[in-house]
Every structure is written in structure tokens, then in C-alpha cells.
Amino acid sequence: MSLIGAKVLRKEDPNLVTGRGSFVDDLRPDRCLTMAFVPSTEAHARVRSVDASEAAALPGVAAVWTAADVAHLPPCPGLPGLERPLLASDVVRFVGEPVAVVVAEDRYLAADAVAAVVVDYEPLPAVVGVQAALAADAPALFPALGGNLVFEQPWESDLADVFAAAPRTASLHIVNNRCAPTPIEPNACLADWGPSGLTLWAAFQAPHHLRNKLAEFFGIAHDETRVIAPDVGGGFGAKINLVPELYLAPALSRALGRPVKYVQTRSECLQAMYHGRAQEQDVDVAFDDDGRLLGLRFMVTQDNGGYPDPGGMGLPALTTAMATGCYKVPRVAVGWRNVVTNTTPVASYRGAGRPEATFMIERVVDLVADETGLDPLEVRRRNFIQPDEFPYATSSPLAVYDSGNYPGALDELLRILDYDAVRQEQRRNLDDDTKPLIGVGFSTWVEIAGFGPPGSLEAFGHLGSWESAQIRVQPDGSAIVYTGASPHGQGTETTFAQIAADNLGIPFERISVRHGDTATVLQGIGTMGSRCTAIAGEGVRAAATTVLGRAKEIAAHLLEADPADLQAEDGAFTVRGTPARSVSWNDVAWASFRPLDLPEGMTPGSLETSVFQQVANFSFPSGAYACVVEVDRHTGRVGVRGFYLVDDCGTVINPLLAEGQVQGGIAQGIAQALFEEVSYDPQGALLTSTLMDYLVPAAPDLPGFVSSRICTPTPNSVLGAKGIGESGSIGSPPAVVNAVVDALAHLGVRHVDMPVTPQKVWRLLEGAR
Amino acid sequence: MIPARFDYHRAADAAHALALLGELGDEAKLLAGGHSLVPLMKLGLAQPAALVDVGDVRELSYVDERDGVLAVGALTRYRDIERSELARRLVPILAHATGRIGDPQVRARGTIGGSLAHGDPAADLPAVAVATGAVMVVRGPGGERHVPAREFFRGFLETALQPDEMLVEVRFPASGVEPWAYEKFSRRAQDYAIVGVAVVRGPEPGIALVNMDSTPVFCAAASAALGRGEEARAVAELAAADGRPPSDLNGDGAYRRHLARVLTERAVRAAAI
Ligand SMILES: Cc1cc2nc3c(=O)[nH]c(=O)nc-3n(C[C@H](O)[C@H](O)[C@H](O)COP(=O)(O)OP(=O)(O)OC[C@H]3O[C@@H](n4cnc5c(N)ncnc54)[C@H](O)[C@@H]3O)c2cc1C
């Protein structure tokens, strides 16, 4: 029986649920020091002086460094001239930017020392939000830039002809709220630089990438630079950012000759871990009376925060690539701007640019429905790309959709959701003041995953876009799979063991998956962009196939049979049709190391191989979501009554894990839609620096999920898996907001920005009175 | 997230705790469940020089019926109140509101005395104490004194307690505390109230608001109107006019007043005779 598609329990969990996981903060090497930052209290200021003398003299303090102490080191990788320094030297550009770094015997002494560092700031006017940053008289973060606009991609054409000729047009201004990724484990690293080189343990999603960057930064060799990502408690894309602590901890360890550990507090994490989203969109749509889309024109304005992170710079490109969603839009004008502001830098966060695209297009199709009086599902159906139109080239060169079945997903959604019943209740409640207003919202979405084809990650400073897989069968017939992916909660040890077991014929229990150590995993790119199963998983499959072929030769030799007649299953090789003629995987593995047992010409140790898996195209997971909300018409509170979802991520390796990814992603999507927003005051002070203010929802705040799936495999691989890690957070926010707008539509409400707080809704209800 | 340096003392009993408070002076704080004090210390908002841990003082953990009152020891944990048969029968609003505090972890640690002594206007139990006309039993070097809940809360995180005093018991009327209703409005299930309201019709009509001022708000006019049997809407209008509501990310003053009106109306209707 195939293990692909089996609901196997996670191999990872026994360790994690018994407290035997090993996260960076669990590592306590001898003589380890603690590092802590002195964060800027100003959003924008000139640093007149930093007086560290008192702090340095405190007991237990090993070092206090300011910008002057790191002047010999390069800045963090960034845009030429706009790089983020390791420590702010003359100017600070966001609250929380480190001005100095302290190293002490423990974190309490470090905190005392941080408090003793005296920084003299000369405040400068701060810019918060892209509108303020682009104002004519806005203070500039980087004077050399002559303003705060870092990059502008104008429209190639303004589609004036399309819009002039279109029977109807509509416009929308959308603010996609700034979110804090908030993994359970904040940023953390531990550096130990000894005579034989540097070892850095880091809560990171791409250890080999970090190894390459560290070696380059310090001018040391790859073989003497070891990066280990131990157990990592979530990342959501924020743990691929090359932030100062990753360079400072090694530099301090080298200087002090002792291990140096850094672990963010939760408040530091909310403040300094790069944020996500923070995008504004101005969008115009042209359509006809039948709801058919004729043209889409939009300008994306990306808030990049205090320093333009290279990943953050790329977000609008992903937004524009996916902006037409699963619809046929004949003419498209895309433009974007990257803007710096006195806020925490913005980079990738689960979905990275695609949730913003999906939100925009799914709001737009609802707007078209509203304008034409058509049912929102009808508008979607009329514009869907059809199943026989794949591969489908969109207007974006990045997005040639591989495969999909958008009408099929919607049909399935309507099978699990009683749409008519919801509409009936909605009508019944409308005039009954004691009942909540009901709304139902849809999102039929497509996203871009499986990053990616050659060149796609290189553009962001990675060595390649492939992923490595290595399989080594052990002498006893068990097997170890090494992957260059670096899971941090996804369950890859389980899914890859399933893939390997399925393709090797070795029992699942006898396969271990290792990852996250540059000294043992040959090379790697990392886990991000929903690429792990789609690319690394395919690599495991390919490697397993090669190893199996060799094992069959050995087995055939032992059985005196033809390799082509053998089948491998349940740990044994059997001659087809002659079950008595069988040899165990264990014996084959053992023989593979014993030259006397091998067929002629075969050398010992053949049952291992490595693959650098590449893919020719991205994959494009899709789905259809519906959200049913009830709005308390007196308090404005939005309650999510039910969430209905159909995903299509191609082949599913493990439905339990796929469902976990989707539910987690939707939780984050609902969080963005209803609860979460990073807020600053106009002077750039962070107002959401604790989890009392930054409202991450918990289980009681989330609805039950009714889920189903359809399967349209990707043609990019044999496995056919598309990637599912980001789908939920991409597809869900517009379903929630569309539902709220639907509930309020009779009051003339056409749009509401996220998060949809009770107060916002109350204002809309009041406004309509 | 890292507290400033402090000394730590563990009290064996209430007398020991009071003696330690006397010795250590103004800079010492009692540590009960720690679920308000420790977060404040971690955020650097409180920097007591010494903590007197009363976690071992079990003599102040009880729910008793005595002389017509429900007497609750100050160190009784939320969970024990929430599950107390006596509290549920005699002062159901207390048991119910306690069950709406935070999450199970918070309720396993937090104490009624800690909540009241902390004096957070956003907390649930202060308003319940005010609405029901509870009385605080305060012990100090000079003996015990009784402070009505309606006089106990003096300002933001400020109560009638002196630094050398300790809250030892809270007394609720033990009969006729009904009908009642407690409405709590928050964005997440486990949050503090953006606005809350406690309503009891007996033995005296009492309405108190959560998070509508720097202290819990006793709504005197609305309580009187409730006693006169006025309509829920009219009572709610009066209640919503009380207090000086704060503005924060969850709601500005105008929205809070609106919520106070809606919630009070609902509570008064729910607490129908
Ligand atoms: C995640 C979270 C969610 C929460 N949600 C809510 C909520 O929804 N509603 C709500 O009401 N509260 C909430 N709280 C606060 C919680 O109720 C606290 O436990 C309570 O406010 C304090 O009780 P404590 O026993 O923990 O006191 P501590 O934190 O130990 O002490 C609080 C203060 O009271 C003083 N003190 C304690 N006991 C005495 C005494 N006997 N005499 C004199 N002074 C004393 C202390 O010195 C300190 O100043 C929440 C807390 C957390 C951490």
C-alpha cells in the first residue's frame, strides 16, 4: 500500500511533546555569554553619542560594543548605499534598531547593562506610513536618495483605451495591514568561534544560505563555517532575514573567545523581527455588464520600513505576478513603488506578496458583483481560467500557471457549504433587530509556490533554486534521508520518510530524516516559498528511485533473478509471481557493503546517492474558500461562524499535515483579517509591543473548519505535489472581509480595511444610520 | 521582559507576611498569583526592591458562609472560586465572572485578593465587588479594618491599601444576590474586557462598569433607576453617562460609551426578575 496520502503521525512529535526538543535556547555550552541589544527609543534621530562606560564597568559584563567597534565589518547585505548597519552609527531609523550590543554572564546582567548605556539622541521628524513618506516635504530617511522612494516601476501603459471603452469601471484603495510574524520561538542564535572555525546555531530557515553569507562576510572558508538550525519553533518567512545578530554573535564570540547566545524576548521579537504585508494598493477595474473583466490597472505601494531588505523589495513583484488570480483578464497595467519609513523593516511573511495580490483581486471581483448586481460566484465563474487552458500564461512573465481546476474547486466548495441556507438566514435576520447580520464571503484563489525555477531564488541572493536530497542506506537496511530543506514545524521528517519509504520499499519506521546542519547535509537552499515538498520532496523521490534500482541489482544477484522481475515491498525484494523467492532489504543492504556478495562491477557503498533537484516552473496551488460571519449589529463584533475550504495542492503526501498547514495558515489569515495589526503612533513609537496589544487569536477565537480537497497534480514533477505551506494565509483574508462586506452591503458598505475591528464596524453601522 | 533586580522572601503565614512588609517598607510588594505583578515587572513598569511571596499562606484560601456573608479568603485562587459550590449558589455572579477571567492558566494562579489589590479598572472582579456591595477586610500593623468595595478603589492601580497592609478577606452578601448578569466585551475570548458590566438586582440594586475609567465605576444613578424598575434602555443610558472612558487601540471613548450602553441594556434585560 502506498504511503503517499497516508495519515501517518508525525515522527517529530514524541520529542516535542515530551519536552525533548532542542531549540537554540536549550543549548547551554560551557562559559556561554548572553548578548542583548540596546534598542533605539527613537524612530528617527541622529545619534549624538553613546556612553557605554558605566555599562562596561558593571559586574559580569564582558563587552559593550557600539558602531565604532564594528566599523571594520561590512553592513548587513542590502541595497547598495541603503544597507542596514550592524549597529546604528549616526542615524537611527526605527524604534528598536540596535544602537549598541552588550555581552554579559547571564541575561539579567545583560539587561542591567543595557539599561546603563546612555544614548544621546537628536530627534528628527519621523515618517510613518507610505503616504507620509511620499509627501512632498517628507523628511528623508536616506538623504542621498532624495526622498523616500527607493524604487518605482511605472505602468507600461495606463490602459486609457480599455477604461474609456469599458461599459463599467470601479476603483478601490486597499490598505493591507502590517503584521508581525510572531513564531512561538523568536529570533535566536548561538555562536561559538574557536580555533577550528565558526559554529552558529540559529533559529533559521536556510542554514546553508546563512553559512554562505557568514563565510563571505567574515572572509572565511565554507568548510570552517558550520551553521546548525536545531529544532526551530516556526518562522513564517521571517527567519530567512539576514539580521545583525547573526553577524554580531559570531563577531563577539571571536573577539571574546567564548560562546555567545542571543535570544529575543517577545517584545523584542514584535519590535525587531521583520514585519510583513504593509502594502497599499490603488486598483481600477474595467468590466462589462455581464461581469466580465476587461482590464485591471493598479499601483502597489510597499512600505519597506527603515531599511529596504532585499526580500522585502521583491514583495510587490510577487503581488503583481499574482494580481489577476484565477481569472482571465485581457489587459493589465502593473506598477509598484518601494518606500522607506521609520518603522521596522518589512520582508516576507507567510505568503509574502501573494496574500496582498489575492486580497486585491478577490475584493475586486466582489466589487464587480456588487456593481453589476450579479452573484459573486457567478462573476467568478464567468471569468475563471478553464481546466483545459493550462499551462496558462498570465500577463506576468513570472506566472505561467502549471495546472488547476478552479471551477472544480468551487463546485466542491458548494457541496460542503449550504449556500442557499446561509442566504436564507441572511435575509431572515436582516429585519430582526435581535439577530446578528449574516454575511458570506468567498475567495477563489491561486498562488505561486514551489520556489522555484532556476534564477528565481538567485535573485534574492541564494546560491540556487534547487534543493538537495541524499539517501544513505545503512548496513542494517534502515535509511537516512538528508535534505537541504530546513523544516521548522512543517513535519518534513514525516513526509520525506513517507516519500522515501514509498519509493524504496523500506518500512517508514526504519527511515530517519536529517536536516539543518551544514556539516552533515551536503548543500541546501532552505524551507520557504512553499518549496519544501514540491522540490526537496521530489528530490527525495528521485534519489530513492536511483537507490532502489541499485538495490534491485544486488537483490537480483543474490536471488539469481532478473532485476526487472523484482518488486520491493514491506522491507523485502520478491520475484514477481514467485513469493518464495525473496531476500530482505536488510540482507541486500548488508551485502551492498560486502564486495564478495556483489554482482560483478559493483563497488561497495552503492546504496547512497544525492540529487540536486530542479524544477522547470513554479507550481500554482489553488482553492476555493468560504467564510460565514455574523456581525453583532449593536457592538460591531464580527464572529466567524464557519470556514469552508477546498484546497488543491496537487498530490498530498500526508493529509494530516496538509490539513495542519491549511488550518494554521487560515488561522493567520483570520488573524490578519480580524485581529492583528502592528500599530505605530505618528512619531513612530510602536504601540503593539506585547501580546496584550498585538492580538494573536487563540483557539477559542477561531471557527471550526469544514475542509475538503480536489487534486490537480503539477506536471513539474513525478510526485505532483504543489506546496501548501502558505495557501491558508493567502486564500483566507479576502473570504473573511468579503463576508463582512456582504453582511453590511445593505447599508451601502463596499469595502473595509483589515483588521476589521468591532470599533470599525460600529462606525460603519453608525454611519449608515 | 527581564525584571530589575529584587530580593525575594517567602512568608510562612499571614502574620509573617505582615511582619515582612513592616520590616521591608514601601519598596516591598506581596506576590500572590503573580499574574499582574510579574508581567509589570517584566515590562519594567514595576520595580519593587523586594517581593514577599504569600503563595504558601494557605490559611487565607477558603470560601465560607458565615454570618450572612460569603467570606472569600484573599489568597483563594480563581479556579477554587469558579468551582466552589457555595460561591455558585450564593453569589453566582462572582463564580461566573471569575470563570471569564483570562485563560485556564491564569485562573489556576490568580487570586481574588491579587486582583482586587491590584486595582486594575479593566479587571473583572473589582466591578463585581462594587456591584454586589462587597466589603474588603484589610489587616495591618494596627489590626483589621473593613473597607466597602465602593470606597476601596482610589485611582489607576491604586487602592485604599497602605504599603504595610494586606487584604485578607472579601465579604459578599450571602443571600439575595439575584437576579444578576455579567456582560464582558473583548476582541479575543481570553482578553481583558474592553468594557464590561456587572448588574445585580439584590439585595441592593448595583451596576458597575469595567474599564470605563481609572477605577471600576459604580453607577449610582443607574443603580437607583434599576431599583425603581425603570426600563433597561433608560438604565443603560444612565450607566453609559458615567465614567471617563479611556481610549486605546481597542476602542476610543465614544465607542466605549456606546458599548457600556449596549452591554448594560443587555445585562439589565438578562437580569430580569
Ligand atoms: C494572560 C493574562 C490574562 C488576564 N486576563 C484577565 C482578565 O480577563 N480579567 C481579569 O480580571 N484579570 C486578568 N488577568 C489578571 C489576573 O486576573 C491577575 O491574576 C490578577 O489581576 C492579580 O492576581 P494575582 O493573585 O496574580 O496577584 P499578583 O500579580 O501576585 O499581585 C497583584 C498586586 O496585588 C498585590 N497583592 C496581591 N495579593 C495581595 C493581598 N492579599 N493584599 C494586598 N496586596 C496584594 C501585589 O503586591 C501586587 O501589587 C490576566 C492576567 C494574565 C497574565
mmCIF file of C-alpha atoms in Angstrom, chain A residues 146-413:
data_model
loop_
_atom_site.group_PDB
_atom_site.id
_atom_site.type_symbol
_atom_site.label_atom_id
_atom_site.label_comp_id
_atom_site.label_asym_id
_atom_site.label_seq_id
_atom_site.Cartn_x
_atom_site.Cartn_y
_atom_site.Cartn_z
ATOM 1 C CA GLY A 146 16.488 62.454 -2.282
ATOM 2 C CA GLY A 147 13.174 61.313 -0.816
ATOM 3 C CA ASN A 148 11.844 58.031 0.487
ATOM 4 C CA LEU A 149 11.058 56.337 -2.796
ATOM 5 C CA VAL A 150 13.574 53.539 -3.246
ATOM 6 C CA PHE A 151 12.273 52.089 -6.463
ATOM 7 C CA GLU A 152 9.448 52.763 -8.843
ATOM 8 C CA GLN A 153 8.055 50.519 -11.533
ATOM 9 C CA PRO A 154 5.646 52.642 -13.560
ATOM 10 C CA TRP A 155 2.854 51.350 -15.760
ATOM 11 C CA GLU A 156 3.898 50.423 -19.234
ATOM 12 C CA SER A 157 0.560 51.716 -20.406
ATOM 13 C CA ASP A 158 -2.241 53.282 -18.428
ATOM 14 C CA LEU A 159 -4.836 51.278 -20.429
ATOM 15 C CA ALA A 160 -6.668 54.511 -21.163
ATOM 16 C CA ASP A 161 -8.233 52.868 -24.214
ATOM 17 C CA VAL A 162 -9.575 49.941 -22.233
ATOM 18 C CA PHE A 163 -11.006 52.081 -19.492
ATOM 19 C CA ALA A 164 -12.502 54.600 -21.908
ATOM 20 C CA ALA A 165 -14.260 51.879 -23.867
ATOM 21 C CA ALA A 166 -15.359 49.760 -20.901
ATOM 22 C CA PRO A 167 -19.084 49.775 -20.084
ATOM 23 C CA ARG A 168 -18.221 49.981 -16.412
ATOM 24 C CA THR A 169 -15.301 50.725 -14.163
ATOM 25 C CA ALA A 170 -14.706 50.733 -10.430
ATOM 26 C CA SER A 171 -11.853 51.622 -8.113
ATOM 27 C CA LEU A 172 -10.641 50.684 -4.710
ATOM 28 C CA HIS A 173 -7.959 51.853 -2.312
ATOM 29 C CA ILE A 174 -6.772 48.995 -0.137
ATOM 30 C CA VAL A 175 -4.535 49.046 2.888
ATOM 31 C CA ASN A 176 -3.072 45.628 3.555
ATOM 32 C CA ASN A 177 -2.260 45.812 7.247
ATOM 33 C CA ARG A 178 1.210 45.377 8.668
ATOM 34 C CA CYS A 179 1.559 42.092 10.541
ATOM 35 C CA ALA A 180 4.167 40.683 12.904
ATOM 36 C CA PRO A 181 5.071 37.076 12.042
ATOM 37 C CA THR A 182 5.206 36.056 15.752
ATOM 38 C CA PRO A 183 6.504 32.493 15.651
ATOM 39 C CA ILE A 184 6.425 30.773 19.042
ATOM 40 C CA GLU A 185 10.209 30.894 19.108
ATOM 41 C CA PRO A 186 11.601 34.373 18.466
ATOM 42 C CA ASN A 187 14.892 35.052 16.709
ATOM 43 C CA ALA A 188 17.693 33.207 18.417
ATOM 44 C CA CYS A 189 21.298 32.288 17.706
ATOM 45 C CA LEU A 190 24.359 30.962 19.459
ATOM 46 C CA ALA A 191 27.850 31.493 18.077
ATOM 47 C CA ASP A 192 30.951 29.578 19.066
ATOM 48 C CA TRP A 193 34.068 30.668 17.238
ATOM 49 C CA GLY A 194 37.036 28.525 18.175
ATOM 50 C CA PRO A 195 40.385 27.686 16.618
ATOM 51 C CA SER A 196 38.787 25.259 14.172
ATOM 52 C CA GLY A 197 36.259 27.722 12.912
ATOM 53 C CA LEU A 198 32.826 29.155 13.498
ATOM 54 C CA THR A 199 29.734 27.242 14.537
ATOM 55 C CA LEU A 200 26.470 29.146 14.612
ATOM 56 C CA TRP A 201 23.281 27.571 15.879
ATOM 57 C CA ALA A 202 20.431 29.678 14.613
ATOM 58 C CA ALA A 203 16.667 29.621 14.555
ATOM 59 C CA PHE A 204 16.769 29.911 10.802
ATOM 60 C CA GLN A 205 15.017 28.558 7.722
ATOM 61 C CA ALA A 206 18.025 28.375 5.419
ATOM 62 C CA PRO A 207 21.215 27.263 7.210
ATOM 63 C CA HIS A 208 23.364 26.730 4.114
ATOM 64 C CA HIS A 209 22.399 30.140 2.805
ATOM 65 C CA LEU A 210 23.434 31.613 6.140
ATOM 66 C CA ARG A 211 26.673 29.632 6.046
ATOM 67 C CA ASN A 212 27.471 31.095 2.642
ATOM 68 C CA LYS A 213 26.673 34.612 3.813
ATOM 69 C CA LEU A 214 28.679 34.318 7.028
ATOM 70 C CA ALA A 215 31.711 32.969 5.205
ATOM 71 C CA GLU A 216 31.536 35.814 2.738
ATOM 72 C CA PHE A 217 31.004 38.380 5.482
ATOM 73 C CA PHE A 218 33.962 37.275 7.605
ATOM 74 C CA GLY A 219 36.154 36.146 4.710
ATOM 75 C CA ILE A 220 36.406 32.595 5.995
ATOM 76 C CA ALA A 221 36.103 29.250 4.237
ATOM 77 C CA HIS A 222 32.885 27.297 3.929
ATOM 78 C CA ASP A 223 34.494 24.226 5.433
ATOM 79 C CA GLU A 224 35.281 26.117 8.611
ATOM 80 C CA THR A 225 31.861 27.680 8.860
ATOM 81 C CA ARG A 226 29.162 25.476 10.257
ATOM 82 C CA VAL A 227 25.569 26.578 10.656
ATOM 83 C CA ILE A 228 23.098 24.422 12.522
ATOM 84 C CA ALA A 229 19.387 25.030 12.641
ATOM 85 C CA PRO A 230 18.325 22.807 15.536
ATOM 86 C CA ASP A 231 14.646 22.479 16.383
ATOM 87 C CA VAL A 232 13.137 25.739 15.183
ATOM 88 C CA GLY A 233 9.832 26.962 16.563
ATOM 89 C CA GLY A 234 8.264 28.428 13.463
ATOM 90 C CA GLY A 235 9.497 31.115 11.144
ATOM 91 C CA PHE A 236 6.802 32.068 8.631
ATOM 92 C CA GLY A 237 9.467 33.556 6.379
ATOM 93 C CA ALA A 238 10.855 35.911 8.991
ATOM 94 C CA LYS A 239 13.726 33.576 9.795
ATOM 95 C CA ILE A 240 15.416 33.984 6.446
ATOM 96 C CA ASN A 241 16.255 37.614 7.025
ATOM 97 C CA LEU A 242 19.924 38.409 7.438
ATOM 98 C CA VAL A 243 19.636 40.469 10.594
ATOM 99 C CA PRO A 244 22.527 41.975 12.607
ATOM 100 C CA GLU A 245 22.534 39.427 15.445
ATOM 101 C CA LEU A 246 23.550 36.693 13.016
ATOM 102 C CA TYR A 247 26.804 38.565 12.370
ATOM 103 C CA LEU A 248 27.303 40.178 15.756
ATOM 104 C CA ALA A 249 27.119 36.997 17.826
ATOM 105 C CA PRO A 250 29.965 35.398 15.799
ATOM 106 C CA ALA A 251 31.990 38.606 15.837
ATOM 107 C CA LEU A 252 31.657 38.848 19.609
ATOM 108 C CA SER A 253 32.424 35.166 20.095
ATOM 109 C CA ARG A 254 35.571 35.536 18.040
ATOM 110 C CA ALA A 255 36.638 38.612 19.998
ATOM 111 C CA LEU A 256 35.853 37.190 23.435
ATOM 112 C CA GLY A 257 36.843 33.583 22.836
ATOM 113 C CA ARG A 258 33.598 32.318 24.373
ATOM 114 C CA PRO A 259 30.230 31.148 23.059
ATOM 115 C CA VAL A 260 27.729 33.999 22.722
ATOM 116 C CA LYS A 261 23.984 33.448 22.759
ATOM 117 C CA TYR A 262 21.211 35.792 21.711
ATOM 118 C CA VAL A 263 17.513 35.102 22.260
ATOM 119 C CA GLN A 264 14.926 37.785 21.644
ATOM 120 C CA THR A 265 12.293 38.495 24.234
ATOM 121 C CA ARG A 266 8.725 38.530 22.955
ATOM 122 C CA SER A 267 8.665 42.334 22.936
ATOM 123 C CA GLU A 268 11.951 42.476 21.059
ATOM 124 C CA CYS A 269 10.525 39.968 18.616
ATOM 125 C CA LEU A 270 7.421 42.071 17.982
ATOM 126 C CA GLN A 271 9.632 45.097 17.543
ATOM 127 C CA ALA A 272 12.637 43.838 15.619
ATOM 128 C CA MET A 273 11.711 40.667 13.746
ATOM 129 C CA TYR A 274 10.885 41.913 10.266
ATOM 130 C CA HIS A 275 7.208 42.575 9.696
ATOM 131 C CA GLY A 276 5.073 41.514 6.773
ATOM 132 C CA ARG A 277 2.393 42.883 4.396
ATOM 133 C CA ALA A 278 2.294 46.699 4.931
ATOM 134 C CA GLN A 279 1.135 47.393 1.436
ATOM 135 C CA GLU A 280 -1.250 49.913 -0.074
ATOM 136 C CA GLN A 281 -2.934 49.353 -3.390
ATOM 137 C CA ASP A 282 -4.803 51.608 -5.760
ATOM 138 C CA VAL A 283 -6.701 49.479 -8.186
ATOM 139 C CA ASP A 284 -9.040 50.221 -11.081
ATOM 140 C CA VAL A 285 -11.031 47.573 -12.852
ATOM 141 C CA ALA A 286 -12.823 47.728 -16.190
ATOM 142 C CA PHE A 287 -15.645 45.272 -16.849
ATOM 143 C CA ASP A 288 -18.830 44.818 -18.804
ATOM 144 C CA ASP A 289 -22.470 44.495 -17.750
ATOM 145 C CA ASP A 290 -22.107 40.717 -17.632
ATOM 146 C CA GLY A 291 -19.370 40.986 -15.048
ATOM 147 C CA ARG A 292 -16.631 40.053 -17.469
ATOM 148 C CA LEU A 293 -13.273 41.541 -16.590
ATOM 149 C CA LEU A 294 -11.781 43.715 -19.332
ATOM 150 C CA GLY A 295 -8.826 45.328 -17.670
ATOM 151 C CA LEU A 296 -7.029 45.732 -14.383
ATOM 152 C CA ARG A 297 -4.748 48.617 -13.516
ATOM 153 C CA PHE A 298 -3.074 49.014 -10.191
ATOM 154 C CA MET A 299 -0.276 50.632 -8.286
ATOM 155 C CA VAL A 300 1.190 48.851 -5.290
ATOM 156 C CA THR A 301 2.969 50.918 -2.685
ATOM 157 C CA GLN A 302 5.106 48.794 -0.437
ATOM 158 C CA ASP A 303 6.175 50.044 2.961
ATOM 159 C CA ASN A 304 9.698 48.663 3.346
ATOM 160 C CA GLY A 305 10.315 50.095 6.790
ATOM 161 C CA GLY A 306 13.568 51.638 7.949
ATOM 162 C CA TYR A 307 15.899 49.692 5.651
ATOM 163 C CA PRO A 308 14.936 48.140 2.345
ATOM 164 C CA ASP A 309 15.515 44.421 2.838
ATOM 165 C CA PRO A 310 16.247 42.673 -0.477
ATOM 166 C CA GLY A 311 13.431 40.174 0.183
ATOM 167 C CA GLY A 312 11.087 42.977 1.151
ATOM 168 C CA MET A 313 11.921 44.823 -2.055
ATOM 169 C CA GLY A 314 10.671 41.836 -4.016
ATOM 170 C CA LEU A 315 7.252 41.623 -2.382
ATOM 171 C CA PRO A 316 5.439 43.875 -4.870
ATOM 172 C CA ALA A 317 6.827 41.828 -7.752
ATOM 173 C CA LEU A 318 5.120 38.761 -6.299
ATOM 174 C CA THR A 319 1.958 40.746 -5.738
ATOM 175 C CA THR A 320 1.878 41.909 -9.317
ATOM 176 C CA ALA A 321 2.668 38.411 -10.608
ATOM 177 C CA MET A 322 -0.446 37.014 -8.964
ATOM 178 C CA ALA A 323 -2.704 40.025 -9.239
ATOM 179 C CA THR A 324 -5.126 38.550 -11.755
ATOM 180 C CA GLY A 325 -5.766 35.481 -9.622
ATOM 181 C CA CYS A 326 -7.602 32.651 -11.305
ATOM 182 C CA TYR A 327 -9.302 34.901 -13.831
ATOM 183 C CA LYS A 328 -8.779 35.779 -17.416
ATOM 184 C CA VAL A 329 -8.016 39.470 -17.557
ATOM 185 C CA PRO A 330 -7.266 40.592 -21.102
ATOM 186 C CA ARG A 331 -5.340 43.761 -20.276
ATOM 187 C CA VAL A 332 -3.308 44.511 -17.177
ATOM 188 C CA ALA A 333 -1.246 47.505 -16.097
ATOM 189 C CA VAL A 334 1.013 46.866 -13.139
ATOM 190 C CA GLY A 335 3.087 49.339 -11.234
ATOM 191 C CA TRP A 336 4.736 49.468 -7.865
ATOM 192 C CA ARG A 337 6.759 51.584 -5.538
ATOM 193 C CA ASN A 338 9.056 50.678 -2.670
ATOM 194 C CA VAL A 339 9.111 53.225 0.110
ATOM 195 C CA VAL A 340 11.168 53.562 3.270
ATOM 196 C CA THR A 341 9.553 54.733 6.518
ATOM 197 C CA ASN A 342 10.668 54.977 10.149
ATOM 198 C CA THR A 343 9.324 51.583 11.082
ATOM 199 C CA THR A 344 10.611 48.031 11.422
ATOM 200 C CA PRO A 345 11.800 46.682 8.055
ATOM 201 C CA VAL A 346 9.264 44.631 6.127
ATOM 202 C CA ALA A 347 10.060 41.332 4.449
ATOM 203 C CA SER A 348 8.461 38.002 3.752
ATOM 204 C CA TYR A 349 5.715 36.697 5.992
ATOM 205 C CA ARG A 350 3.770 33.520 5.152
ATOM 206 C CA GLY A 351 2.603 34.240 1.632
ATOM 207 C CA ALA A 352 4.944 37.161 1.030
ATOM 208 C CA GLY A 353 3.316 39.367 -1.573
ATOM 209 C CA ARG A 354 0.697 36.818 -2.662
ATOM 210 C CA PRO A 355 -1.821 37.374 0.139
ATOM 211 C CA GLU A 356 -1.780 41.002 -0.910
ATOM 212 C CA ALA A 357 -2.490 40.019 -4.523
ATOM 213 C CA THR A 358 -5.251 37.621 -3.591
ATOM 214 C CA PHE A 359 -6.855 40.134 -1.298
ATOM 215 C CA MET A 360 -6.872 42.731 -4.046
ATOM 216 C CA ILE A 361 -8.303 40.599 -6.855
ATOM 217 C CA GLU A 362 -10.839 38.851 -4.619
ATOM 218 C CA ARG A 363 -12.075 42.204 -3.349
ATOM 219 C CA VAL A 364 -12.196 43.420 -6.942
ATOM 220 C CA VAL A 365 -14.373 40.574 -8.197
ATOM 221 C CA ASP A 366 -16.765 41.158 -5.310
ATOM 222 C CA LEU A 367 -16.837 44.812 -6.253
ATOM 223 C CA VAL A 368 -17.728 43.838 -9.808
ATOM 224 C CA ALA A 369 -20.509 41.628 -8.457
ATOM 225 C CA ASP A 370 -21.768 44.483 -6.344
ATOM 226 C CA GLU A 371 -21.734 46.890 -9.301
ATOM 227 C CA THR A 372 -23.419 44.514 -11.720
ATOM 228 C CA GLY A 373 -25.831 43.010 -9.223
ATOM 229 C CA LEU A 374 -24.569 39.538 -10.077
ATOM 230 C CA ASP A 375 -23.898 36.862 -7.524
ATOM 231 C CA PRO A 376 -20.208 36.937 -6.561
ATOM 232 C CA LEU A 377 -19.912 33.283 -7.528
ATOM 233 C CA GLU A 378 -21.369 33.982 -10.951
ATOM 234 C CA VAL A 379 -18.790 36.692 -11.592
ATOM 235 C CA ARG A 380 -16.057 34.286 -10.592
ATOM 236 C CA ARG A 381 -17.384 31.528 -12.848
ATOM 237 C CA ARG A 382 -17.641 33.816 -15.837
ATOM 238 C CA ASN A 383 -14.020 34.845 -15.534
ATOM 239 C CA PHE A 384 -12.328 31.617 -14.445
ATOM 240 C CA ILE A 385 -9.450 30.212 -16.425
ATOM 241 C CA GLN A 386 -10.823 26.844 -17.545
ATOM 242 C CA PRO A 387 -9.267 23.459 -16.740
ATOM 243 C CA ASP A 388 -8.371 22.851 -20.397
ATOM 244 C CA GLU A 389 -6.482 26.114 -20.727
ATOM 245 C CA PHE A 390 -3.331 25.052 -18.854
ATOM 246 C CA PRO A 391 -0.498 25.836 -18.987
ATOM 247 C CA TYR A 392 -1.938 29.329 -18.836
ATOM 248 C CA ALA A 393 0.282 32.312 -19.472
ATOM 249 C CA THR A 394 -0.877 35.287 -17.448
ATOM 250 C CA SER A 395 0.159 38.797 -18.255
ATOM 251 C CA SER A 396 3.086 38.331 -15.863
ATOM 252 C CA PRO A 397 6.230 36.636 -17.132
ATOM 253 C CA LEU A 398 6.649 35.095 -13.663
ATOM 254 C CA ALA A 399 3.333 33.334 -13.738
ATOM 255 C CA VAL A 400 2.650 30.613 -16.254
ATOM 256 C CA TYR A 401 0.099 28.590 -14.332
ATOM 257 C CA ASP A 402 1.021 24.922 -14.416
ATOM 258 C CA SER A 403 -2.328 23.282 -13.807
ATOM 259 C CA GLY A 404 -5.571 23.828 -11.979
ATOM 260 C CA ASN A 405 -9.279 23.291 -11.841
ATOM 261 C CA TYR A 406 -10.871 26.431 -10.480
ATOM 262 C CA PRO A 407 -14.497 25.629 -11.343
ATOM 263 C CA GLY A 408 -13.990 22.162 -9.866
ATOM 264 C CA ALA A 409 -12.811 23.581 -6.551
ATOM 265 C CA LEU A 410 -15.798 25.926 -6.427
ATOM 266 C CA ASP A 411 -18.204 23.076 -7.180
ATOM 267 C CA GLU A 412 -16.689 21.103 -4.336
ATOM 268 C CA LEU A 413 -16.998 24.094 -2.033
#
